[in-house]
XYZ file of C-alpha atoms in Angstrom:
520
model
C -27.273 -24.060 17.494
C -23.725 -24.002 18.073
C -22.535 -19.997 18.247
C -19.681 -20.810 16.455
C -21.597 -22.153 13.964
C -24.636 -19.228 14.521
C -21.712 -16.467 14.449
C -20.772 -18.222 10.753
C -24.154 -18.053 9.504
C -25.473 -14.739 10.645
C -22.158 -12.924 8.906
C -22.940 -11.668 5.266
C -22.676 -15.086 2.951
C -20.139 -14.896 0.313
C -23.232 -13.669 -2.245
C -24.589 -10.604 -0.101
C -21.076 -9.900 0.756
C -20.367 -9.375 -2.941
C -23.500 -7.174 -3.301
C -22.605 -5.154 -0.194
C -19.703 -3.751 -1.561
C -21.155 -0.128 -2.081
C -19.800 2.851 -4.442
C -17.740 3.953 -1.760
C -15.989 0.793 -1.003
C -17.313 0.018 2.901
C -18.788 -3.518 4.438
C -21.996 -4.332 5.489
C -21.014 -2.949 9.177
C -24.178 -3.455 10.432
C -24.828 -6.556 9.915
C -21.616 -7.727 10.725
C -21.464 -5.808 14.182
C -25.033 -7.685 15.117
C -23.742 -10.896 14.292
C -20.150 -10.227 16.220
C -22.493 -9.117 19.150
C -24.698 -12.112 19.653
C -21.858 -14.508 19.758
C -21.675 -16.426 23.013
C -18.404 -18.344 23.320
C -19.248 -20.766 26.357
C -22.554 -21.832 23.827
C -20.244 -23.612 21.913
C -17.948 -26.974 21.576
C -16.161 -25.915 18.466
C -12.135 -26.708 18.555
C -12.277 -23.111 17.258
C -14.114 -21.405 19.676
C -11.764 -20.260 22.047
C -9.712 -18.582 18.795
C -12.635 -16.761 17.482
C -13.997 -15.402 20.536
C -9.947 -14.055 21.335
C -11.186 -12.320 17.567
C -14.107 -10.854 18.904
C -12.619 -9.425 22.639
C -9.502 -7.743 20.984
C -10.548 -6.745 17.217
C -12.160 -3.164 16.446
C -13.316 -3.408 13.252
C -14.991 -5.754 11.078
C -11.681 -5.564 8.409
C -9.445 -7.117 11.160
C -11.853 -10.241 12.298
C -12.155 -10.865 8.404
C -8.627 -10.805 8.363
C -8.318 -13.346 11.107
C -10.500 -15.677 9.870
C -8.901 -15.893 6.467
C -5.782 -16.601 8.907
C -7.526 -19.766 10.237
C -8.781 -21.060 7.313
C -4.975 -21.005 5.756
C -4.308 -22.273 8.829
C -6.200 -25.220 8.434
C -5.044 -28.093 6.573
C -8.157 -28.642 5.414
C -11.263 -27.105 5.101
C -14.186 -29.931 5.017
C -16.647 -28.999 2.407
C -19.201 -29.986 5.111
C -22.016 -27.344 4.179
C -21.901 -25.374 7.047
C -21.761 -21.839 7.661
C -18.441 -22.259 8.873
C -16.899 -24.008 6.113
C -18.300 -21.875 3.673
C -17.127 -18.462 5.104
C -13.564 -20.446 6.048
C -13.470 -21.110 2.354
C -14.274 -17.675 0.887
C -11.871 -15.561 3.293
C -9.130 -18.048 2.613
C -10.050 -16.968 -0.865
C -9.702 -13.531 -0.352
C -6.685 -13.466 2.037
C -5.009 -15.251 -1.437
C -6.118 -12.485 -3.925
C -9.420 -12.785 -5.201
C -8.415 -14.706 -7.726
C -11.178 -15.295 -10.122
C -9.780 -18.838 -11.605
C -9.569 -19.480 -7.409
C -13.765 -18.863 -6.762
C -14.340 -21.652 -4.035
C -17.796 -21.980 -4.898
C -19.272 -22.440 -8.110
C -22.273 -19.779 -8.253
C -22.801 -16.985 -6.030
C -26.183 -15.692 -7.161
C -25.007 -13.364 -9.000
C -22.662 -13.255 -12.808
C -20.051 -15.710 -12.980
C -16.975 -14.016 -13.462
C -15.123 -15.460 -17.357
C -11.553 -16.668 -16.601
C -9.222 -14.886 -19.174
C -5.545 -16.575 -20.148
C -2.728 -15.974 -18.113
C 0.773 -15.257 -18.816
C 3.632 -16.585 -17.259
C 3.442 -15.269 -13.695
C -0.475 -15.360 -13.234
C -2.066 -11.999 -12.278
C 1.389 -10.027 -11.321
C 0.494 -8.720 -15.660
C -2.375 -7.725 -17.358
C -3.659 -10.456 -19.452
C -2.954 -10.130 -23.084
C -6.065 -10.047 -24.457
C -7.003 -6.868 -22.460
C -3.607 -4.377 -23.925
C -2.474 -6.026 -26.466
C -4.730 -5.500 -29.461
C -4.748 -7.451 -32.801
C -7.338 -5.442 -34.403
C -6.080 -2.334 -36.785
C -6.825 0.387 -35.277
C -7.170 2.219 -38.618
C -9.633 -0.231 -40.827
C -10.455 -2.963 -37.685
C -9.000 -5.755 -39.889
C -8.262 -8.722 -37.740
C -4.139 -10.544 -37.117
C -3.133 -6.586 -37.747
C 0.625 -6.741 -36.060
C 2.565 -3.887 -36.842
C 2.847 -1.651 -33.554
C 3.143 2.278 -33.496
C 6.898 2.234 -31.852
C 6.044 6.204 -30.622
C 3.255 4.625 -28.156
C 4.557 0.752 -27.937
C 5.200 0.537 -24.249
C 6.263 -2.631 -22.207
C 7.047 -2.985 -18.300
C 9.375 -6.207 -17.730
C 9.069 -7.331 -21.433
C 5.161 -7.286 -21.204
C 3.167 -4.868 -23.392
C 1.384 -2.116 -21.563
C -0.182 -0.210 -24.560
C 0.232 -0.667 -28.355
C -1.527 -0.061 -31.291
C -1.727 -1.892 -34.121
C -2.188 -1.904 -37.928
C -2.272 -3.808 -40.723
C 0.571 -2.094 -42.210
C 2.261 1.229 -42.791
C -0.696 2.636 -45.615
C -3.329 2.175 -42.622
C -0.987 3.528 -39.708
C -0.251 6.554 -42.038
C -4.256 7.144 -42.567
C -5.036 7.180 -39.090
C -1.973 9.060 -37.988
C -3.897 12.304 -37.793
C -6.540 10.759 -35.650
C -3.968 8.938 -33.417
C -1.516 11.233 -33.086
C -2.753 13.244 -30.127
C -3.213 10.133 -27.915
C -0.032 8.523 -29.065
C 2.148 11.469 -28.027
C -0.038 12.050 -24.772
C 0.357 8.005 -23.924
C 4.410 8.534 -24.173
C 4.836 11.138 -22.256
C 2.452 10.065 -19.355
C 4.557 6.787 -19.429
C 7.341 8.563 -18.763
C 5.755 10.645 -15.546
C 4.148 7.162 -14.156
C 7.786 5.870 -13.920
C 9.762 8.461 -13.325
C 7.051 9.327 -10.369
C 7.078 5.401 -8.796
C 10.922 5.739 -9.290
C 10.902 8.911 -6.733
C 7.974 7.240 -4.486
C 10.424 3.905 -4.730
C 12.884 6.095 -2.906
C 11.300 7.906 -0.598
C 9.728 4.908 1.309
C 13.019 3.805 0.860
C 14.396 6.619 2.601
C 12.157 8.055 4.585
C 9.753 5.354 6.061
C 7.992 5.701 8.899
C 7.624 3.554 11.213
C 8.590 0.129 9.749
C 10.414 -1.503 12.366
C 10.307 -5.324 10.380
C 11.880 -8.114 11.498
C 11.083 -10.431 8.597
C 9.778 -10.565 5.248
C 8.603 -14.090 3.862
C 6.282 -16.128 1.890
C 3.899 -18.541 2.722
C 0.628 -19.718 -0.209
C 1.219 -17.214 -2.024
C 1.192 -14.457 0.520
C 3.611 -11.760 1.395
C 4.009 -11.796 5.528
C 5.524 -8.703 7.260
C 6.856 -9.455 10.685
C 7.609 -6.592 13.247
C 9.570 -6.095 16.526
C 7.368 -6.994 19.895
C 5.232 -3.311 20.061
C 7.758 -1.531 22.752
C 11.248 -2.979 22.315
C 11.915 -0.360 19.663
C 10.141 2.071 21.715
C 11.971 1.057 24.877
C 15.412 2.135 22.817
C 14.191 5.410 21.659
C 15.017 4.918 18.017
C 13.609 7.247 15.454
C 9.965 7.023 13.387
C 11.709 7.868 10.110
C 14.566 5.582 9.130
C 15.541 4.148 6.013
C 14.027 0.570 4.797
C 16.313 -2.047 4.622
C 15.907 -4.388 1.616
C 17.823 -6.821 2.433
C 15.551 -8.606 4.995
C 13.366 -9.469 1.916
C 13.989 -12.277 -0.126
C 13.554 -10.540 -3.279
C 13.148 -7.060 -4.675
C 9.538 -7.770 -5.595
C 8.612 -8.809 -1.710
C 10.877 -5.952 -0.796
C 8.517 -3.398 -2.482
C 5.388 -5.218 -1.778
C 6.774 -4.214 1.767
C 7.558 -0.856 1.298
C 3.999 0.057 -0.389
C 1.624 -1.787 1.941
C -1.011 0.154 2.658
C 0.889 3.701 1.486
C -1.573 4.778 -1.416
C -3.410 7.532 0.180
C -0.384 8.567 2.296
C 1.738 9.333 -0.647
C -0.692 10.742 -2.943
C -1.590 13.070 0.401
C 2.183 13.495 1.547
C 3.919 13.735 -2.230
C 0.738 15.852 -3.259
C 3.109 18.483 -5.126
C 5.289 16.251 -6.247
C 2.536 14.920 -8.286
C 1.247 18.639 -8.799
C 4.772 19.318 -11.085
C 5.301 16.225 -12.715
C 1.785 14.907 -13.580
C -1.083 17.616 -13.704
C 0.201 19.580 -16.239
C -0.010 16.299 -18.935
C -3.722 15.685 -18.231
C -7.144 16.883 -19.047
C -8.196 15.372 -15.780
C -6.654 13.560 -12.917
C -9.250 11.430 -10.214
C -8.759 9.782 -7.268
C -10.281 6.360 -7.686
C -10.536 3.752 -4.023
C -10.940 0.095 -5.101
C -11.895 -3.316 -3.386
C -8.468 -4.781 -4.969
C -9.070 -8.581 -7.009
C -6.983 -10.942 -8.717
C -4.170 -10.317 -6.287
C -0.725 -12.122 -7.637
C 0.958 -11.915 -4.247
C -0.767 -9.834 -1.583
C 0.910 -8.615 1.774
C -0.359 -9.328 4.821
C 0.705 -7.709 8.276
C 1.457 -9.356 11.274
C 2.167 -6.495 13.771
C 0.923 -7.455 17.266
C 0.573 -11.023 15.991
C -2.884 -10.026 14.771
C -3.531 -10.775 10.723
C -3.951 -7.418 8.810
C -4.232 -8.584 5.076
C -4.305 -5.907 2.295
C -7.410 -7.533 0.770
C -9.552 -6.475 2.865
C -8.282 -2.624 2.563
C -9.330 0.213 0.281
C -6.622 0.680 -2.028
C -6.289 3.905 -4.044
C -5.535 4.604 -7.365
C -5.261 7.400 -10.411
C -7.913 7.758 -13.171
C -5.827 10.127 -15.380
C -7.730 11.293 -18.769
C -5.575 12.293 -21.117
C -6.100 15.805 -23.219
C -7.247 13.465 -26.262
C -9.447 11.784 -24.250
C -8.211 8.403 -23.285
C -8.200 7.088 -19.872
C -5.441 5.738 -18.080
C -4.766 4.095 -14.308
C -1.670 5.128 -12.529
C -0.830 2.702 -9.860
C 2.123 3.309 -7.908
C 1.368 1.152 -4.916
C 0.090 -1.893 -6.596
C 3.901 -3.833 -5.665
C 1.470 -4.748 -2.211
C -0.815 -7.083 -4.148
C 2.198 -8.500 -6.520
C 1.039 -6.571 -9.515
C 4.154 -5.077 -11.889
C 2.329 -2.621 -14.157
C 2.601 1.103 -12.749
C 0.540 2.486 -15.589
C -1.795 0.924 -17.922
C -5.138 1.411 -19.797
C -8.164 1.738 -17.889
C -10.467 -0.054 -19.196
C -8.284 -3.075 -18.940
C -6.900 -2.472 -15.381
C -10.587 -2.042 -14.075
C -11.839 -5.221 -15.670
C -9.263 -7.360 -13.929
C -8.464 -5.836 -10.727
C -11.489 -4.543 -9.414
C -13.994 -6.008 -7.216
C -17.746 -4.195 -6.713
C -17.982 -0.993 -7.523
C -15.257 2.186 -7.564
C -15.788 5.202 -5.825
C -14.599 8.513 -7.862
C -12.974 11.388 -5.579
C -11.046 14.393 -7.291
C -7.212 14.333 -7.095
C -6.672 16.383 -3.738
C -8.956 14.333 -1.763
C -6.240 11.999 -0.247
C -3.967 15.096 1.144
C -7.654 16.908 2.419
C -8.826 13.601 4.119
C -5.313 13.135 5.716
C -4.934 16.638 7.176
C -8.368 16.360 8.510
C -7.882 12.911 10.127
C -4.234 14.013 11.351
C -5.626 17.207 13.382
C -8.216 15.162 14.656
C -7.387 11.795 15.109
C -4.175 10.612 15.107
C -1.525 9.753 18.167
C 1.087 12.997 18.278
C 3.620 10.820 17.637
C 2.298 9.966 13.933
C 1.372 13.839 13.455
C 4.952 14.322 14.308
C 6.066 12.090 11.951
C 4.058 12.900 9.210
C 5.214 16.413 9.911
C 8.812 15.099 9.532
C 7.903 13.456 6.351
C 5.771 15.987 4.256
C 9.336 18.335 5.321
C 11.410 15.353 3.480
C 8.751 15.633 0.471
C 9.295 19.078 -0.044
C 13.336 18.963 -0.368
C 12.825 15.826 -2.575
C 10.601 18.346 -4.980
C 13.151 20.867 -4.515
C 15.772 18.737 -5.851
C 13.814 17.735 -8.402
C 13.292 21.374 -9.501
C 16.989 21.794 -9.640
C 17.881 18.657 -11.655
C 15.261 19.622 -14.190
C 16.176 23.107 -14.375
C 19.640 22.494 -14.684
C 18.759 20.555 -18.169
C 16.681 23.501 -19.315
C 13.443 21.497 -19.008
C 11.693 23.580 -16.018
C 8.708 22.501 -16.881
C 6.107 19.027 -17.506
C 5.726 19.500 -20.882
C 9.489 20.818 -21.897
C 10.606 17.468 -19.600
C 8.067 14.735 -21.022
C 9.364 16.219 -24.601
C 13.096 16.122 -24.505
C 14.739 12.808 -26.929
C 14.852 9.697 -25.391
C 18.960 10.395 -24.264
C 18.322 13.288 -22.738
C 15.185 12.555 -21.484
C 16.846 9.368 -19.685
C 19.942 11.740 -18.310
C 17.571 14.466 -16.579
C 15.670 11.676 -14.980
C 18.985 9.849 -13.537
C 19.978 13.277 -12.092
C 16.661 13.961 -10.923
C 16.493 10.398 -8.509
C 20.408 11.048 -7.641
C 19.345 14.629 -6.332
C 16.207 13.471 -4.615
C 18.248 10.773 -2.990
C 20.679 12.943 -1.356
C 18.090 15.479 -0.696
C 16.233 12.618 1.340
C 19.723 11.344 2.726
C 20.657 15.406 3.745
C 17.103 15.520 4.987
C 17.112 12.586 7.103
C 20.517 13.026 8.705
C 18.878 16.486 9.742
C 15.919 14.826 11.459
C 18.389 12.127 13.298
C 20.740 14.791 14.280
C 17.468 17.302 15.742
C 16.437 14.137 18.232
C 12.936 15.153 17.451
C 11.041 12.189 16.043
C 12.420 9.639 18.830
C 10.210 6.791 20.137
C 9.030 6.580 23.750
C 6.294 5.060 26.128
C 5.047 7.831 28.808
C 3.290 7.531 31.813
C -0.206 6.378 30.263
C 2.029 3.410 28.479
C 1.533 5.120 25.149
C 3.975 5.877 22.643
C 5.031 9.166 21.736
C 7.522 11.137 19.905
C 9.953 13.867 21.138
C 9.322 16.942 20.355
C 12.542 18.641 20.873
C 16.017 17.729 21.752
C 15.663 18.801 25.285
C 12.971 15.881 25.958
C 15.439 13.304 24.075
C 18.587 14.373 26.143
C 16.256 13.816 29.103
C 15.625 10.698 27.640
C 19.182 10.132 27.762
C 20.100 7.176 29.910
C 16.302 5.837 30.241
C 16.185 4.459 26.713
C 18.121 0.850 26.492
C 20.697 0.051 24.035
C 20.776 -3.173 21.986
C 23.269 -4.307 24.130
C 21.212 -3.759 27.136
C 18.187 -5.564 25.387
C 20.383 -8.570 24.515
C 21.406 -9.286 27.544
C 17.712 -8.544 29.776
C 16.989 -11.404 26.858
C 19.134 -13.659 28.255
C 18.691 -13.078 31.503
C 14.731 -13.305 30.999
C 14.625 -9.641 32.360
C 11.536 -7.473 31.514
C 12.363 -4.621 29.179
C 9.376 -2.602 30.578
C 10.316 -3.189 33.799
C 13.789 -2.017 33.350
C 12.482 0.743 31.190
C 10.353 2.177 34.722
C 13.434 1.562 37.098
C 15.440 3.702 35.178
C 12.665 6.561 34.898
C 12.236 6.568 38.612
C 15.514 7.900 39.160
C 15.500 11.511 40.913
C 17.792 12.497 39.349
C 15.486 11.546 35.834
C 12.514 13.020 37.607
C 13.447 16.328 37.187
C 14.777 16.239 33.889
C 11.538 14.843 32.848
C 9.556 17.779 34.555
C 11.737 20.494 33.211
C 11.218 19.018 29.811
C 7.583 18.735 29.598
C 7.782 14.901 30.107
C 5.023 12.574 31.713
C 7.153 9.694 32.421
C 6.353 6.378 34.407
């Protein structure tokens, strides 16, 4: 057998794929990593051979060849419905690179339920359908067509209805008022924290991003593509790990904060921990971590750093179960801009049905920030300790300045906050993101000013970061300019190379020594 065709067959099919999606999210490794192994490239005469075994050499885990398959199959401007292995896994990653969508399911049974297409609003699965938050049934006597909505709980995000509750009229909302009324002042007020929080998150990856060094931003069947610098030019030029996003490069706001929250679920939940300590906790009976295999997609983001295909669908994504103190549940969702959705909050029941695939795996609301600190120490490259470093610091004077702004109004707490009027309510939130952004803006201008946090390759062609400002004034004269980089460009000089000549100054040498630096 062909091995391109043998590598095809021996991953998981589309039907045990579904089934080995486990409680806590992970792949059938196994089974993948005996199938990658086996593959022979010079067995084969497949026009895509020489592609997927460039897959196999470079990739290091199962979620980036998955990736890079869906990549060739949108790729292709055709997939033959030849019943091979090949066309059929082609078919279902180009499926999932696009959103698990249900009304998209390539095949038409997987051995397993089929999954009931609901109606669709105007801009497919970036909302809710209908039928799953907004109710027509009373919610006092369960009489059918009922259409007047509580206004204290009616809730809408871009003219679409989040929650509401219905009656048939104002005799059976005032008989279930005592039942209701718990959950319909607990659903306002967590509305309010779910915004005001992604309104503050909005910011801070705004202002305090690290490392996004994109080039481009666009759109291609239905997919959000993020294009970076070439690995070391940045790196080459010494710029700084934390800098502020710049929106412009999108071509909308929506692609702009698909951007901005790709992939950043855990890391804010673990960096803004506190944040979320102050201005959620206090509102809720119970707050969980919840990590999701994401489906129904509108627009997901895919990442093309190092020209290898990194799409969000094939990620963990982590969200909020909040249960309110009368009981309900709720999903908080402030990263969901990465897979085109618009709702930040909504019920759970209704978010789970639509946007989850397999099974969810429950954590308690901590477990982000312990998992991080663990990896961090352990792990990760000192240059992303560093940063992280620099950006739980930013965190903490965005909190501070939220403090301030909501003390200043004489609501110093959740629950005094969540129950001013709806003026003053809006007022203490406008001064609490104007505070937090020139907190962040204060904060950042700090960092930049330090030189600690500044990009550069050492000795062992790794990057680092510097740690203090001795190392960066060292640096001083190594690192290129854009001018510099624009013209080795057109000359067709090597930045790397130019990047050593400059480090093997004498001169350099001993700068580099007396600042702790292991330089090429």
């Amino acid at each position: 057998m062909d091995s391109v065709e043998k590598l095809f067959r021996d991953l998981p099919s589309p039907a045990a794929d579904e089934a080995a999606i486990d409680a806590s999210g992970n792949w059938d490794t196994t089974h993948f990593n005996q199938a990658v192994a086996s593959f022979i490239p010079s067995n084969s005469r497949d026009p895509d051979r020489e592609i997927v075994a460039t897959w196999i050499k470079h990739a290091h885990d199962a979620v980036t060849v998955r990736g890079e398959i869906g990549r060739l199959a949108l790729d292709k401007a055709q997939i033959p419905d030849d019943g091979s292995a090949k066309s059929r896994q082609l078919r279902y990653h180009a499926w999932i690179s696009k959103g698990r969508k249900d009304d998209d399911y390539p095949f038409n049974s997987m051995g397993g339920s089929v999954v009931e297409s609901v109606g669709l609003p105007e801009g497919g699965h970036a909302f809710l359908p209908a039928e799953l938050v907004d109710p027509k049934i009373c919610a006092n006597c369960a009489e059918p067509n009922a259409d007047k909505a509580c206004r204290g709980c009616l809730f809408k995000q871009d003219s679409r209805v989040v929650f509401r509750t219905v009656y048939c009229d104002k005799d059976c909302q005032a008989q279930h008022w005592e039942d209701h009324k718990l959950t319909c002042r607990g659903t306002k007020k967590l509305c309010r924290a779910a915004l005001l929080i992604y309104d503050l998150f909005v910011i801070f990856q705004k202002m305090a991003g690290f490392e996004k060094q994109i080039t481009g931003i666009t759109e291609k069947q239905g997919i959000t593509y993020i294009a970076h610098d070439q690995p070391n030019e940045w790196a080459f030029q010494g710029k700084p790990f934390l800098c502020h996003f710049q929106p412009d490069i999108a071509p909308s706001e929506e692609h702009a904060l698909a951007v901005l929250f790709d992939s950043e679920c855990q890391q804010l939940m673990a960096t803004c921990h506190d944040l979320l300590r102050l201005l959620l906790i206090p509102l809720c009976r119970q707050v969980e971590e919840v990590q999701i295999i994401p489906r129904n997609a509108h627009r997901p983001t895919c990442d093309m750093r190092d020209n290898t295909a990194r799409s969000t669908m094939y990620n963990q994504h982590t969200v909020l179960r909040v249960t309110l103190k009368s009981g309900e549940k709720i999903a908080i969702d402030v990263a969901g801009a990465q897979f085109g959705w618009r709702e930040t909050i909504a019920p759970w029941q209704a978010w789970e049905c639509h946007r989850v695939e397999g099974q969810i795996c429950v954590e308690p609301f901590g477990t982000s920030q312990q998992m991080m600190q663990i990896q961090y120490s352990i792990l990760a490259a000192q240059y992303v300790q560093l940063g992280e470093s620099q950006r739980s610091s930013l965190a903490q004077k965005m909190q501070a300045a939220v403090r301030d702004a909501m003390a200043a109004r004489q609501a110093p707490s959740a629950g005094k906050l969540y129950a001013l009027d709806d003026a003053a309510f809006a007022a203490c939130k406008t001064a609490m993101l104007s505070g937090a952004e020139k907190a962040l803006g204060d904060g950042l201008r700090e960092i930049h000013a330090s030189k600690i946090g500044r990009c550069y390759v050492d000795a062992r062609n790794e990057w680092r970061a510097t740690a203090t400002r001795r190392q960066a004034e060292a640096l001083e004269g190594v690192w290129l300019t854009e001018e510099d980089v624009k013209k080795a460009k057109e000359e067709g000089e090597d930045l790397a190379k130019i990047y050593k000549m400059r480090c093997a100054d004498p001169g350099k040498r001993r700068e580099f020594a007396a600042a702790g630096l292991d330089m090429p």
